[in-house]
Structure formats: C-alpha cells, structure tokens
Coordinates of C-alpha atoms in Angstrom, one line a residue:
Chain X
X277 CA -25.1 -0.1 19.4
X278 CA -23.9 1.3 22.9
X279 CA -27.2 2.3 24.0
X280 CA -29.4 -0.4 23.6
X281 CA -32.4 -0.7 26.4
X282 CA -31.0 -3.0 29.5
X283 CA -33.3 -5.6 28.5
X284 CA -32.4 -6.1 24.9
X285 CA -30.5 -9.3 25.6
X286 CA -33.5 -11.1 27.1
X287 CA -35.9 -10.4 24.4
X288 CA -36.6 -12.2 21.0
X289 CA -36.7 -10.1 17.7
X290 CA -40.4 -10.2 18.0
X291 CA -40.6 -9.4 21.9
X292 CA -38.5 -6.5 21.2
X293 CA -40.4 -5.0 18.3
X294 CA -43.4 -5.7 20.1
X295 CA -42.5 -3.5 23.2
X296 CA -39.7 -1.4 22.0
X297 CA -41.1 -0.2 18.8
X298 CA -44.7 0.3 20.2
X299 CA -42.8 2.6 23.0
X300 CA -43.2 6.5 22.3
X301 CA -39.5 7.8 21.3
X302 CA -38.5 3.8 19.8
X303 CA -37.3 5.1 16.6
X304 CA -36.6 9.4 16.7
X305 CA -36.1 9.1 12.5
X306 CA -39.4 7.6 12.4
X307 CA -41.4 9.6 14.2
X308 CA -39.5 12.6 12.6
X309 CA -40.4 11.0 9.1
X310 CA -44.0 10.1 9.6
X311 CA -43.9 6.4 9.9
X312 CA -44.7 3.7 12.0
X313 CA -45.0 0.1 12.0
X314 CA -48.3 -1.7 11.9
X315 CA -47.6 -5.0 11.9
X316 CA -45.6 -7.5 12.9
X317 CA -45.5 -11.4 11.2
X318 CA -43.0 -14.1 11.1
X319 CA -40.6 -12.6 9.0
X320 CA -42.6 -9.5 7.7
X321 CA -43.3 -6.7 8.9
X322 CA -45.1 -3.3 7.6
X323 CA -44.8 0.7 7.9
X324 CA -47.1 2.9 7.2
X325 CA -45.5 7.0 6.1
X326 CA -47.5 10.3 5.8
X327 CA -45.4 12.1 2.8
X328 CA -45.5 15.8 3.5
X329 CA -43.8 18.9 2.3
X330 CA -41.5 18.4 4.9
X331 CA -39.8 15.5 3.5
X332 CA -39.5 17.3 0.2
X333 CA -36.3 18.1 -2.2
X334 CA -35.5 21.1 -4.4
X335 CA -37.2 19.3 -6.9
X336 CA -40.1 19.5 -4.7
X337 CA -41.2 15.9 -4.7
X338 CA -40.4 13.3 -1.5
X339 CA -36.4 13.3 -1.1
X340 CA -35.2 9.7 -2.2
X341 CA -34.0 9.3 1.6
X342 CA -37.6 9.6 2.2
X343 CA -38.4 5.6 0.4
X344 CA -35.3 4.6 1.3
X345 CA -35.7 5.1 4.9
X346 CA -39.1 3.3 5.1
X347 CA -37.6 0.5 2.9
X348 CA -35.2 0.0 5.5
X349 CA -37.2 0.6 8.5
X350 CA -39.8 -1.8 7.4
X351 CA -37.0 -4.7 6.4
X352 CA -35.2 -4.6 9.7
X353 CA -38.1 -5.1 11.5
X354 CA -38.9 -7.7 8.7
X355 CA -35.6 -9.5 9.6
X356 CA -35.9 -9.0 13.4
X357 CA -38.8 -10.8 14.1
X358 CA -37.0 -14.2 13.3
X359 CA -34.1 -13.1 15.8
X360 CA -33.9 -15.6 18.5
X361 CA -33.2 -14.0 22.0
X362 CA -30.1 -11.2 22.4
X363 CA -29.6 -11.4 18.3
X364 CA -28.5 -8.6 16.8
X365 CA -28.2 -7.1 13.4
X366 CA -27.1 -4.6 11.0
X367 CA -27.8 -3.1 7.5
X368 CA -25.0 -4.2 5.5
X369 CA -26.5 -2.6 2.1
X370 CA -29.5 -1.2 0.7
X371 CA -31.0 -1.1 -2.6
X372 CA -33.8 1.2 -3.8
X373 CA -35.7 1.2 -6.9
X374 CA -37.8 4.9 -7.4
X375 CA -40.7 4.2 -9.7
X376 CA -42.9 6.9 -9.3
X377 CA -42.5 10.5 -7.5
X378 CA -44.4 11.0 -4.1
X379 CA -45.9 14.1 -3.2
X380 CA -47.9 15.2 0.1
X381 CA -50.9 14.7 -2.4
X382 CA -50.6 11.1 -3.0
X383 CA -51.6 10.2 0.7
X384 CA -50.8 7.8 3.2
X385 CA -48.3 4.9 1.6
X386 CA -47.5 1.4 3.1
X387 CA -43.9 -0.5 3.3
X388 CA -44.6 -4.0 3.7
X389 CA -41.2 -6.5 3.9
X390 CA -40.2 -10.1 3.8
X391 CA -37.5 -12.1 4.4
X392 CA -36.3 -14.0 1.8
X393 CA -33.4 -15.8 3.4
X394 CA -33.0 -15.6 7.1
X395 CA -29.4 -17.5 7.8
X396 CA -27.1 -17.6 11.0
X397 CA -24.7 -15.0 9.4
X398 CA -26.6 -13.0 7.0
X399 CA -30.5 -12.1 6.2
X400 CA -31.8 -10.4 3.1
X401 CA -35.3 -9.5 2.6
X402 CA -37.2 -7.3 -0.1
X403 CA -40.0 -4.4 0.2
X404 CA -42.6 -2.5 -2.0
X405 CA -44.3 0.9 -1.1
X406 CA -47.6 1.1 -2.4
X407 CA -50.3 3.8 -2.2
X408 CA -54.0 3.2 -0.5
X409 CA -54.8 2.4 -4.1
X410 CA -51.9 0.0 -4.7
X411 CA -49.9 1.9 -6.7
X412 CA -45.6 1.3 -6.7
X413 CA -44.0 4.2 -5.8
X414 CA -40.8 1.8 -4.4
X415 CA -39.3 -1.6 -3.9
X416 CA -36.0 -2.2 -2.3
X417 CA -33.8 -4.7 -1.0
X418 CA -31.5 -5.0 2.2
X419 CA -28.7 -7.3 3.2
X420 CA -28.5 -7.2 6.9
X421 CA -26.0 -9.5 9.3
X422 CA -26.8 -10.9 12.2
X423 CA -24.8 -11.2 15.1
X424 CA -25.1 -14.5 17.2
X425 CA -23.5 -14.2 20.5
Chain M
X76 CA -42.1 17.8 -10.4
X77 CA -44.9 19.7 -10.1
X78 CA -43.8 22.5 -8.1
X79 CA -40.7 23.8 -9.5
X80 CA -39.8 27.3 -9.2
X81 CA -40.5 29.4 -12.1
X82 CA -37.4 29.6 -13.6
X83 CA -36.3 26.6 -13.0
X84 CA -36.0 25.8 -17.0
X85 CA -34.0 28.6 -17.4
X86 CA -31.3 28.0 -15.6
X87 CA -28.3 25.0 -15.7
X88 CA -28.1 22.5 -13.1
X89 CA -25.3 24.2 -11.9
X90 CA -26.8 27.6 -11.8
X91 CA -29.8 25.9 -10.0
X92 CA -27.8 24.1 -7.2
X93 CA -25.9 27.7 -6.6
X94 CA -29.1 29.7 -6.8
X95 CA -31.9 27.8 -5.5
X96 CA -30.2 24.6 -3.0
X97 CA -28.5 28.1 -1.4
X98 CA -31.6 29.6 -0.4
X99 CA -33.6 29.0 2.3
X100 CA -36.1 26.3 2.4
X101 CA -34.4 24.7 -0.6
X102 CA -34.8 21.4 0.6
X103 CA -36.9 20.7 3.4
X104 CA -35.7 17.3 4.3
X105 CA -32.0 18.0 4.0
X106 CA -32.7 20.6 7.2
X107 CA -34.9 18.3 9.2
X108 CA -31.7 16.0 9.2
X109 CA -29.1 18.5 9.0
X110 CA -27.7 17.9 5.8
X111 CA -26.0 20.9 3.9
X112 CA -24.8 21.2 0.6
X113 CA -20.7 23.0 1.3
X114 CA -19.4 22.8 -2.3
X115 CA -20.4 22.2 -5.8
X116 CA -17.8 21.0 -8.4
X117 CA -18.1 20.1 -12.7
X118 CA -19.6 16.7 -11.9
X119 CA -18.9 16.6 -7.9
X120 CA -20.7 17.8 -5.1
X121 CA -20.2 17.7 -0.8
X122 CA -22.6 17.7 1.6
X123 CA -22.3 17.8 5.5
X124 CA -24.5 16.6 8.1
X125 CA -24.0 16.6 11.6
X126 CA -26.0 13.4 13.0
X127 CA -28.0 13.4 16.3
X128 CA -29.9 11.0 19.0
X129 CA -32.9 12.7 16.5
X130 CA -32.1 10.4 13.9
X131 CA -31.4 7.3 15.6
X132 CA -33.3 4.1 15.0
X133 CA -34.6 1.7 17.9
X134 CA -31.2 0.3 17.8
X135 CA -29.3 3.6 19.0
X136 CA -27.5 4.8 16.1
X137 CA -28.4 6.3 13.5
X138 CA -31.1 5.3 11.1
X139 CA -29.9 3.9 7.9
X140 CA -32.2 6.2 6.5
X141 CA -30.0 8.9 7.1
X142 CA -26.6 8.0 5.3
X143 CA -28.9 7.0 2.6
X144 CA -30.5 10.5 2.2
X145 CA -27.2 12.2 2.4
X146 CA -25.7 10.0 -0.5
X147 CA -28.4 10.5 -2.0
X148 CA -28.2 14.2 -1.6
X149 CA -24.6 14.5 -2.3
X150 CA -24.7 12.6 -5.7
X151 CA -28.3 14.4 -7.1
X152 CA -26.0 17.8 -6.8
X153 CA -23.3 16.2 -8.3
X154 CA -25.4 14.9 -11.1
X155 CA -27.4 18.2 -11.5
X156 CA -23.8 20.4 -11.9
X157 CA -23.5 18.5 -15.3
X158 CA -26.9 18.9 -16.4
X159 CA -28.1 22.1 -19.2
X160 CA -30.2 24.7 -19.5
X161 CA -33.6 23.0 -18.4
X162 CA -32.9 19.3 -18.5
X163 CA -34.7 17.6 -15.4
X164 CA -33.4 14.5 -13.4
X165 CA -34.9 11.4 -11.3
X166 CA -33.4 8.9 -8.7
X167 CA -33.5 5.2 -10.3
X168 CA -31.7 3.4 -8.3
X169 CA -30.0 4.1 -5.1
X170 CA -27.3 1.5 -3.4
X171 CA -25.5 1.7 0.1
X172 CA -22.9 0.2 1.6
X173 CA -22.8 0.6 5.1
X174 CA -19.5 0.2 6.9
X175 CA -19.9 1.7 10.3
X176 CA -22.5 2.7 12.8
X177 CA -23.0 6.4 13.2
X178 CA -23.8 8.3 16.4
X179 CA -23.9 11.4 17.6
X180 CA -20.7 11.1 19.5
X181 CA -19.2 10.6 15.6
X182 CA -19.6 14.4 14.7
X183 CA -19.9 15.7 11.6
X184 CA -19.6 13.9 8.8
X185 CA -19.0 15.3 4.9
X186 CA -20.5 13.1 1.9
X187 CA -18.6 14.0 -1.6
X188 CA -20.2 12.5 -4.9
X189 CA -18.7 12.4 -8.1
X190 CA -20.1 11.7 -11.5
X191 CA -19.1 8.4 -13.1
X192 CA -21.1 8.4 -16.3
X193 CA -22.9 11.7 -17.5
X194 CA -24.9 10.4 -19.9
X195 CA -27.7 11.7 -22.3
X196 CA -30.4 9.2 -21.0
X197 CA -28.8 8.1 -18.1
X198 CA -26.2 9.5 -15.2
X199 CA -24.3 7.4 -12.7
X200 CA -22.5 8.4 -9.8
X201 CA -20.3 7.3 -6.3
X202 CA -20.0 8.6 -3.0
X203 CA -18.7 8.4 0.5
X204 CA -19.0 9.0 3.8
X205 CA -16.6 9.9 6.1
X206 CA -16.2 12.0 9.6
X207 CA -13.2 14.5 9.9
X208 CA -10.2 12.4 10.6
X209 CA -11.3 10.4 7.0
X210 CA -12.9 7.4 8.4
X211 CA -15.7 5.9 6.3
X212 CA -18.8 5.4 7.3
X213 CA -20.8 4.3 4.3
X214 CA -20.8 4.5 0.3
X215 CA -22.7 3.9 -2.0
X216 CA -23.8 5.0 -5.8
X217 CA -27.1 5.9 -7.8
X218 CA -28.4 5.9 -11.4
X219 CA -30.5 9.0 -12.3
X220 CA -32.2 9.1 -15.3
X221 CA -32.2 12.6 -17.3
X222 CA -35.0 14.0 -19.1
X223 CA -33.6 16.6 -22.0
X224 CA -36.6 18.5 -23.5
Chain A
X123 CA -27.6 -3.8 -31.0
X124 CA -26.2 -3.4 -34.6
X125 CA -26.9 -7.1 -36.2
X126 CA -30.2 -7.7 -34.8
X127 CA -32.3 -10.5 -37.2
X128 CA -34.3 -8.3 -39.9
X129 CA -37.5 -9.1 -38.9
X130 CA -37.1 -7.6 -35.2
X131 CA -38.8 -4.4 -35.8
X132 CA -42.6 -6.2 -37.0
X133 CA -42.1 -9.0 -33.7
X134 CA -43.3 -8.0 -30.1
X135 CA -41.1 -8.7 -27.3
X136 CA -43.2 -12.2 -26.5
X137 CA -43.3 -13.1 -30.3
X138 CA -39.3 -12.4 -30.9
X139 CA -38.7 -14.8 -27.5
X140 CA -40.6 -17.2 -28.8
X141 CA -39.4 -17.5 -32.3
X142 CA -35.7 -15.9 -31.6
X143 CA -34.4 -17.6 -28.2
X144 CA -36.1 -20.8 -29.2
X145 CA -33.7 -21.1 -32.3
X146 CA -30.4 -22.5 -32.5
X147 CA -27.5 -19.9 -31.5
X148 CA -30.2 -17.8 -30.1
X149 CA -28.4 -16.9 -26.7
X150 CA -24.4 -17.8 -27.7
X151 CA -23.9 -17.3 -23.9
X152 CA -26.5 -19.1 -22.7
X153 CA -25.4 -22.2 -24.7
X154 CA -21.4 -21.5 -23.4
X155 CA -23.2 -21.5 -19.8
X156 CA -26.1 -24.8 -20.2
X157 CA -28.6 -22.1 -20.0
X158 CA -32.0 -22.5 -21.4
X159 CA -35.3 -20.4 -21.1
X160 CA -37.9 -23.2 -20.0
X161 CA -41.2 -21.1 -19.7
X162 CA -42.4 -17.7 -21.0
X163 CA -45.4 -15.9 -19.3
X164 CA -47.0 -12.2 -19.2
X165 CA -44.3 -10.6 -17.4
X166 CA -42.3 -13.5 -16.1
X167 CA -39.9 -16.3 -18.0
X168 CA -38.4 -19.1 -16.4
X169 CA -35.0 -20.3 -16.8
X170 CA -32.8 -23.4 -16.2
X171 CA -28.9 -24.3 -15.7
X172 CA -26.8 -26.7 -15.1
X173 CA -23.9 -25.9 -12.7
X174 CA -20.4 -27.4 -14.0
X175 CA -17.0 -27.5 -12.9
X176 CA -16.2 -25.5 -16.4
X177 CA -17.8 -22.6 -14.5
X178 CA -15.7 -22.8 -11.2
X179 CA -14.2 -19.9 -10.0
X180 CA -10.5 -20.4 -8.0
X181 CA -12.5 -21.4 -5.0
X182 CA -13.7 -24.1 -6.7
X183 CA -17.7 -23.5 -6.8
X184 CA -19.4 -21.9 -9.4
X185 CA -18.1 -18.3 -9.6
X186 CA -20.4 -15.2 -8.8
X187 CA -21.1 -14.4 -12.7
X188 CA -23.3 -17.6 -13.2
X189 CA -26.1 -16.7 -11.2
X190 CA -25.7 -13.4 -12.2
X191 CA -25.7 -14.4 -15.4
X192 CA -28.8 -16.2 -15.2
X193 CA -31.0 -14.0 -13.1
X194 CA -30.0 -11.3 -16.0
X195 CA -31.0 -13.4 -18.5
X196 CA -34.5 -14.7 -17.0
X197 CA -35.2 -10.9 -16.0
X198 CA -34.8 -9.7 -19.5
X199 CA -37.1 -12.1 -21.0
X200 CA -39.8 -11.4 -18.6
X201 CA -39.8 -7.7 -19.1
X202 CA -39.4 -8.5 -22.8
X203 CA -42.3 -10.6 -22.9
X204 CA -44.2 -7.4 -22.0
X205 CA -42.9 -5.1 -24.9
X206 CA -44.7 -4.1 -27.7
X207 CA -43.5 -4.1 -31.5
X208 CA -40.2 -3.2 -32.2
X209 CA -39.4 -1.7 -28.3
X210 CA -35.9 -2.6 -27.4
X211 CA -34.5 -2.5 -24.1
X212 CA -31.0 -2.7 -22.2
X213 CA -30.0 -3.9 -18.7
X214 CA -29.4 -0.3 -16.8
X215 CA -28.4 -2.4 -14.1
X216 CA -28.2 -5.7 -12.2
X217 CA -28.0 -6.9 -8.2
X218 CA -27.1 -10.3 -7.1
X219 CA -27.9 -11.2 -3.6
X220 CA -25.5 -14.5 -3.2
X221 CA -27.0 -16.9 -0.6
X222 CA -25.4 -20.9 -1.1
X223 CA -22.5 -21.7 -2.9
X224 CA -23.8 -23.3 -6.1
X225 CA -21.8 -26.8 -6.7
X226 CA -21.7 -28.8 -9.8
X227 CA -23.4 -31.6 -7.8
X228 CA -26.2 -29.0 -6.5
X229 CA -27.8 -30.2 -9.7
X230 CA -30.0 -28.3 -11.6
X231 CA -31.0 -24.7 -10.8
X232 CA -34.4 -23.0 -12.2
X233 CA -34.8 -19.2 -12.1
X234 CA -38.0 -17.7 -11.8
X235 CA -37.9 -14.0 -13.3
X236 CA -41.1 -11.6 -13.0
X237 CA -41.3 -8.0 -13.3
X238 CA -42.3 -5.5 -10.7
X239 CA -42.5 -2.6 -12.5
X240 CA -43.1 -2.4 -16.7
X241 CA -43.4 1.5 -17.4
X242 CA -42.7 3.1 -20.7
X243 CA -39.1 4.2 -20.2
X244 CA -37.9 1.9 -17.1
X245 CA -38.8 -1.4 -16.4
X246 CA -37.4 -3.4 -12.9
X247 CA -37.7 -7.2 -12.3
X248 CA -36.9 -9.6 -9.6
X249 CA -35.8 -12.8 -10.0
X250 CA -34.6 -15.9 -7.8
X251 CA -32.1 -19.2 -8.4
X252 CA -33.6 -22.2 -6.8
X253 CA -32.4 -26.2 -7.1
X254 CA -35.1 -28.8 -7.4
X255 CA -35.8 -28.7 -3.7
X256 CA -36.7 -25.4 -3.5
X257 CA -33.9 -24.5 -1.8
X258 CA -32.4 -20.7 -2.5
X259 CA -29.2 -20.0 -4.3
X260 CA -29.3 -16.1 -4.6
X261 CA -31.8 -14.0 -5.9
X262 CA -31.3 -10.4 -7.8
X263 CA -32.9 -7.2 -9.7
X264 CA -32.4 -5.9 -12.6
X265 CA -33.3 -2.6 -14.1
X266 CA -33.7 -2.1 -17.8
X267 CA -33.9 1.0 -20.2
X268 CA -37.1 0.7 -22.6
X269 CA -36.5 2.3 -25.8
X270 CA -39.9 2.7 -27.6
X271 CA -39.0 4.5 -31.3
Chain T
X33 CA -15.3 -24.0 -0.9
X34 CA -14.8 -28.1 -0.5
X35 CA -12.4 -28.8 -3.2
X36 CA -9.4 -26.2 -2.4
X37 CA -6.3 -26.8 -3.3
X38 CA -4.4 -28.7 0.0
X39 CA -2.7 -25.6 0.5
X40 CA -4.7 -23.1 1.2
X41 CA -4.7 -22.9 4.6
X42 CA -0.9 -21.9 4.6
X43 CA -1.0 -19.4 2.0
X44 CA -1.8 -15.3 2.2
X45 CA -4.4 -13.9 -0.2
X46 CA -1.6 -12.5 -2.1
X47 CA 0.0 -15.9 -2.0
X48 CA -2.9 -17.6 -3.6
X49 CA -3.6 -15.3 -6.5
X50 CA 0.0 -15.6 -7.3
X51 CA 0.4 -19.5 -6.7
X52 CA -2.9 -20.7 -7.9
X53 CA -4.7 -18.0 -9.9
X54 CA -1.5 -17.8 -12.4
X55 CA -1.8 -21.8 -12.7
X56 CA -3.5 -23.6 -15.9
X57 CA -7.5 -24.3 -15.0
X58 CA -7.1 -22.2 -12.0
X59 CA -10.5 -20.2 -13.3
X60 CA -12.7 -22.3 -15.4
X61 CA -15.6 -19.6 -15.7
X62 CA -12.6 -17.1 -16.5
X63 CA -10.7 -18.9 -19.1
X64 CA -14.4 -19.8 -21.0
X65 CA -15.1 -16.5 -21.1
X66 CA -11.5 -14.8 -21.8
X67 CA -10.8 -13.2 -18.3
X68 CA -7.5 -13.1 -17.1
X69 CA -5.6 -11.8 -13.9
X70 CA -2.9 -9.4 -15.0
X71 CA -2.2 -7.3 -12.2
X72 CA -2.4 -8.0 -8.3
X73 CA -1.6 -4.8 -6.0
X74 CA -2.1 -4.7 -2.0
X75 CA -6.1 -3.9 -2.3
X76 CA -6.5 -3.7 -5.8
X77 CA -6.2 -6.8 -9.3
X78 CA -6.9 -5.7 -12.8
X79 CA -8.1 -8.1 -15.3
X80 CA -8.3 -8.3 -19.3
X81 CA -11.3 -9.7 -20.9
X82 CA -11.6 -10.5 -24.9
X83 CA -15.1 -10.1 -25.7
X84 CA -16.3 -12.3 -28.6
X85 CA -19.6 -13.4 -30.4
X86 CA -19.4 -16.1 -28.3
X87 CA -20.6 -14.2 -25.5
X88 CA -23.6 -12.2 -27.2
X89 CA -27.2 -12.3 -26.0
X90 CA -29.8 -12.6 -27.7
X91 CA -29.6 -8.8 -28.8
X92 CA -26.4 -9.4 -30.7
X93 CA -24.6 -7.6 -28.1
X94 CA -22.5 -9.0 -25.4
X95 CA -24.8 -10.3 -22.5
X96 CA -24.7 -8.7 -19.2
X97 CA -23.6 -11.5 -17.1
X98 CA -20.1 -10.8 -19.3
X99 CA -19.5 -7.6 -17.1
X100 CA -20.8 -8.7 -14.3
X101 CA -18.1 -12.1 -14.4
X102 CA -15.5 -9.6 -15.4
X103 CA -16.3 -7.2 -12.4
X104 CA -17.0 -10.2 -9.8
X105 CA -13.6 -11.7 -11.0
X106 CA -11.7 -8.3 -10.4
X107 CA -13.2 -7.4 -7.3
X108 CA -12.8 -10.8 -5.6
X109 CA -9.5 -10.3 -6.2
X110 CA -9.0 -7.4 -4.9
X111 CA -10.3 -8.1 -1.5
X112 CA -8.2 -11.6 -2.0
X113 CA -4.9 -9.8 -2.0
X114 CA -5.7 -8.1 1.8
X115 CA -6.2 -11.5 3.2
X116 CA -4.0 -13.1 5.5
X117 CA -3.4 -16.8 5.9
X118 CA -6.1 -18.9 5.8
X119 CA -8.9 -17.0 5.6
X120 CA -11.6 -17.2 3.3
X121 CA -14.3 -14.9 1.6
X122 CA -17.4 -15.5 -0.6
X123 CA -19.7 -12.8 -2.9
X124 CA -22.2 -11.8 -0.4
X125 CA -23.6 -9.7 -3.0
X126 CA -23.0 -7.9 -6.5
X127 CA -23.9 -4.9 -8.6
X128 CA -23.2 -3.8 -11.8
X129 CA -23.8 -0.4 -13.8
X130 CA -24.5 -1.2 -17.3
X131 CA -22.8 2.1 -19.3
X132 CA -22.7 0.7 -23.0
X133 CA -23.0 -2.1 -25.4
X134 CA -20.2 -4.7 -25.5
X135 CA -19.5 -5.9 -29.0
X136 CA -16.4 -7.9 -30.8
X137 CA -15.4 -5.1 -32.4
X138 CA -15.6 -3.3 -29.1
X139 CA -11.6 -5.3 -28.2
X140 CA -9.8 -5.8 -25.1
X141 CA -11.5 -4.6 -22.1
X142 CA -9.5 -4.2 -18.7
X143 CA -10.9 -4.2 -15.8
X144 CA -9.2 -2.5 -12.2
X145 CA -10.8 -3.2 -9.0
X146 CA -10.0 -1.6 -5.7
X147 CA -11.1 -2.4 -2.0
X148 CA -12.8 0.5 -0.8
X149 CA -13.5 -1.1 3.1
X150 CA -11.0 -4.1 4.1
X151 CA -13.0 -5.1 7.4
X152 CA -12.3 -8.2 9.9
X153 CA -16.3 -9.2 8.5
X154 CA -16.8 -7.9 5.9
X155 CA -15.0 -5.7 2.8
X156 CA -16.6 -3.9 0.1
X157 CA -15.1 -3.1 -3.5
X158 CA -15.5 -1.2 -6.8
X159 CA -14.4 -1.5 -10.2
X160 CA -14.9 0.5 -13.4
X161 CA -15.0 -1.6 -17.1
X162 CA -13.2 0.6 -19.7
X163 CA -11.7 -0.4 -23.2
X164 CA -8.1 0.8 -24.8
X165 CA -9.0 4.0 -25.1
X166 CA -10.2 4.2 -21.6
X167 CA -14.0 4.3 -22.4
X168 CA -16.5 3.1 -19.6
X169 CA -18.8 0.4 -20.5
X170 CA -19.6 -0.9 -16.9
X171 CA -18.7 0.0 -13.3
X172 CA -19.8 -2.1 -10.0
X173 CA -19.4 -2.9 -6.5
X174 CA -19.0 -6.1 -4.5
X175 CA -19.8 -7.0 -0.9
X176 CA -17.9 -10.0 0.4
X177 CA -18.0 -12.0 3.5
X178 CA -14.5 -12.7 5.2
X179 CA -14.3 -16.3 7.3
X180 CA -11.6 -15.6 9.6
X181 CA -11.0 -19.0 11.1

C-alpha cells in the first residue's frame, strides 16, 4: 500500500475506480492477464478476460490463477465502489469454485461481482464467470476488510 | 485437457512434473508471473516466484491473483507427485488466506504444498507462502478431484 | 451411508426429501438444533431455525457450527432436489462467511439454499441465513460429490 | 458478545479457556453435541467429540455441521489462547474439508487446531479431524476477527 496515487485519499471508491482503473498502467496483472473492467454499479462491478495460450498450465487448459485472479479483480472493485472517501481495503480470503476448463477457444468470458455485505470492518461479496453464451466456467467468493481512517 | 502431450498417459504424475513441468514452455502462465517449480517430494511440492511492480494491482502491491496462482501451482504438483500411471486431475476448489501485502521490495518468495488427503476420488492439499527469512505471506488449500481411467 | 431406508434406491432426490425429511427422526440433527426444511424447489430448499441459548458457544451467542450447520443442511436439499433415482451425494466441502452474531432473541432465522452449479459428478450451492427482517446473518457454499451408480 | 461472564475483561485468553471453558454450561452447543476442550497449548486446543446417532443427517451418517462445530470449536480456541487481556474475537469465516463419513461406530474423534497467523486484526487457523487410529475424516481453516480494545 506504500504507493498509492497522491490523490487516493480525496477520492471515493467509485471516483477512484472511475479514474484510476480507466488509466493505462492501473492494474499491471490485469493488463498482463487480459482483463479489464467494464462496468462500475453501486456495489458491483464487472471484468471482462481474453483466455489465451498464455495463461495456460501443463495441463494445457487456463491456470486456476487465471479465474481466480478475475474473481478477485472483479470483487474488489465490487466492494470499492461503496468506499466512502480515503477508504481502504484488503483481500482477506478468497474462494474459487472451478466448474468447467477454459481454453483460448472458449472466447471472451465476463466476471460480474456483488457485494453481499458491505460493513464498517469487513465486506464480502460473490462472483460468476460466464461465457458470451452464459455458460459457468467459475464462481468465487472474497472477504475483504476495510480500513476506516 | 485437450492438448496433452502425447505421452502424457504413460507416465506417473511424478514422472510428468519431472519430465514435462522441467521443460521449457511447460506452463506458460507460471513464466509470465515468474513462478518456478524448485522441488518435487511423495505428496509435496515448492515453487518460487519472485514478485514485481508487473503484477501489482491498482493498489500497489501485488495482485491477489498472484499468491493465488502460485498456491495453486505449488499444491497441483504436490497433488500430481501422488498420482499413477495416467490418472488425470482438476482444481475444485481453491481457498486463500492472505496475511500480508506483497511487493517487489519483498523478494522472492517459495510456496511449499503438501498433500492432506490423497484420495481415490478426491485429493486435498495446504500451502504457504513465505519470503526467505520465513515470514508468511499467505496460505491457503485446494480440493482436486482425480480422474482414474 | 450404510443404513439408508430400503426404498432409497427407486426414490429421486426430490421424492426421498419429500417423503424422508418430512418424517419423524428424519434429520436427528436437525431436530437436536430446531431445524426444519420449510420449502423444497427445483434446485433450491428453504430452511428454518430457531436460535437458543442451548446453542451458545463460551461467548455466549450462538456458536459458529449453527449456521454452518444450517446453510449445510439447506444446500444439500437443494442440490438433492435435483438428483435423479438412486444418485447419492456427500458434502466435499463447506464455507461460512459469518456476518452478525446470531442471538437467541434475533428470533427466527430462514435459509435460502439454491444451487449454482448441478453437473454429473460435482454439484456447488450458495446459500444465505436471514431473520424475519431480511437482515443477513452469514451466508456460505458448499460443494458436493455426486455419486451416480 | 452481551452476556460475558463479569470477568472478562480481566482475564487473558489462556485465562478464560481455563477459568470458564472448564466450567459446567460453559459450551452449550458443545456439550449437546459431545465436544469437549481437553488440551490448551500457547496457539494451539485439541478437543474430543463422541459422535452418536443423535447427530446423523438424513443419510444416516453424521451431518456435516458435526465437523464443522467440532473444527470451529478447536480453532476458536486456538486463537483464544494467544489473546491477551480483554480482547475479543469472533468467526469471520469457516471452511471445512469433508474426508469421510462420520458414523457411531466410527468412536471418539479428537480434534487439534493450531494458529497458523496470530495478527493484531486478524488470525487465521487449521485443524485436522482424525479418529483413534489417527484416520482423517475432516480438516479446516478459520478466519477470526480480533477486537483489541
């Protein structure tokens, strides 16, 4: 947390999604994983990923790391858009479900999250990747705190 | 699973990890976040990874994508070293704790995963990770189901 | 599983909740616990509870294994209501996400189970414990082992 | 947390599972369900459980909340034993690996949980479910929430 943008303290959870995560270079593992956040709600928030040979394991399928960073990519922005201004937050843990393999064939997937309790200490929220046909390839869960100054 | 090298079915997990996670390429994703597999035990395996400003989220550490895909890593080997001639293997379930941020300033970090319950259905298994003077940055454990022809 | 009633083999999973948890000693644990499946759908089954003082922990508020207790138990009936003749199933594992301290005078709880995911050899379900305002208590997964002889 | 004993406040973690765990109706939830604290160490408890028809499911089996009580119970007191005076801790959130059935006959399960992360916030904690013979029937982790006042 030591390099945080000079103006992180002045914005809201949303503001700073809104201009920080739109920026080029936001989020390095994101852009070096194919995914990017399309939307922004109150409380929800959604990825979309690219799955490529890239992202592959020896078993030459997407790498588990692969759902399980988009899971938690698109629940921390999930759970920072109801920060109030200067908030922070951390993953505390993370819980994947794999349902079905992804491969570079099955296409462009989305990561849409939800918070289902947003409190003053803790947040936890919940997430499904689906195909462009709806498909589950994922769900997950995350328990993040939040740090009130 | 559709790509697996030929003789994949001939070999034991263990003679798989030594044989094909050793070559090059083996896993694409563990070398875009550079993750390594150092040792392979009967039920155990260690990875290291040396995290970088390349992974970080918008936050300025690293992605929680990242420990996740190294656990991840670590316990699939240490699952696999236990496995027979041919018998195959999927991620069900992966949990992390996350303890500590991680930055690039934290150096490199090793992940050991050992096998809990080697099962005929079902495998379960516990990692952590720590940087070199043994201070833990996250664990976490996974359920991988096995497929015996 | 070795004293299930006779006629579980020719019942589907909707048919044996109907007819088996309905009966008297169905659930021994659910009675212990004043736990009572209220509602059966496609896919989804609703429980109730009612918190007491018997199920304190030290602290003196219901301890952790009641809801977890409950979301397990509406989480398997849902993905049983979805089984065919004779398919059996196990909890593979369970996650409890614990948000309000449940009290004896928080009154009674409902939990709304539904599953996410019913394949042929893994099935995964998410559930939530609410009181009679709506308000959240915790809310969990569970993954279950389909066995389809 | 409103009904604790007067004396809380003045008494160590260790303190209280000595004092007030070892006392008659000191765990409601534990003594209906056979659980007992028999060991406290600095970061670790180990307790018995007696499984019984009582506790079966629906499947004839015992249910999953049984484990889950028996590994929330353990782990909570665990982390108990590394407080200091005063301060306070809840579930934040639970997860249990289910290894095999739990039955009568199965006899007198023990179960030995051990702080993995003892943090100012926050600690984390497994525990592994095995019978006489040191079998595994069930293995979890906790998250908890410490309240330093």
């Amino acid at each position: 947390m030591n390099d945080l943008p000079e103006k992180f303290d002045e914005l809201t959870g949303r503001e700073f999604l809104e201009r920080i995560w739109a920026g080029p270079g936001a989020s390095p593992l994101g852009i070096l994983l194919n995914m990017r956040l399309i939307e922004v709600g109150d409380g929800s928030a959604t990825f979309e990923a690219i799955p490529s040979r890239k992202f592959y394991n020896p078993q030459q399928r997407c790498h588990g790391g692969f759902a399980a960073t988009l899971i938690d990519s698109a629940l921390g922005c999930a759970v920072q858009s109801k920060l109030g201004r200067g908030v922070r937050y951390g993953t505390v843990e993370l819980k994947v479900n794999y349902i079905r393999p992804i491969f570079e064939e099955t296409g462009r997937l989305t990561c849409a999250g939800k918070v289902v309790h947003a409190g003053r200490r803790m947040s936890t929220a919940e997430a499904r990747v689906i195909d462009a046909a709806g498909k589950l390839y994922a769900h997950g869960s995350v328990t993040f705190m939040v740090f009130d100054p």
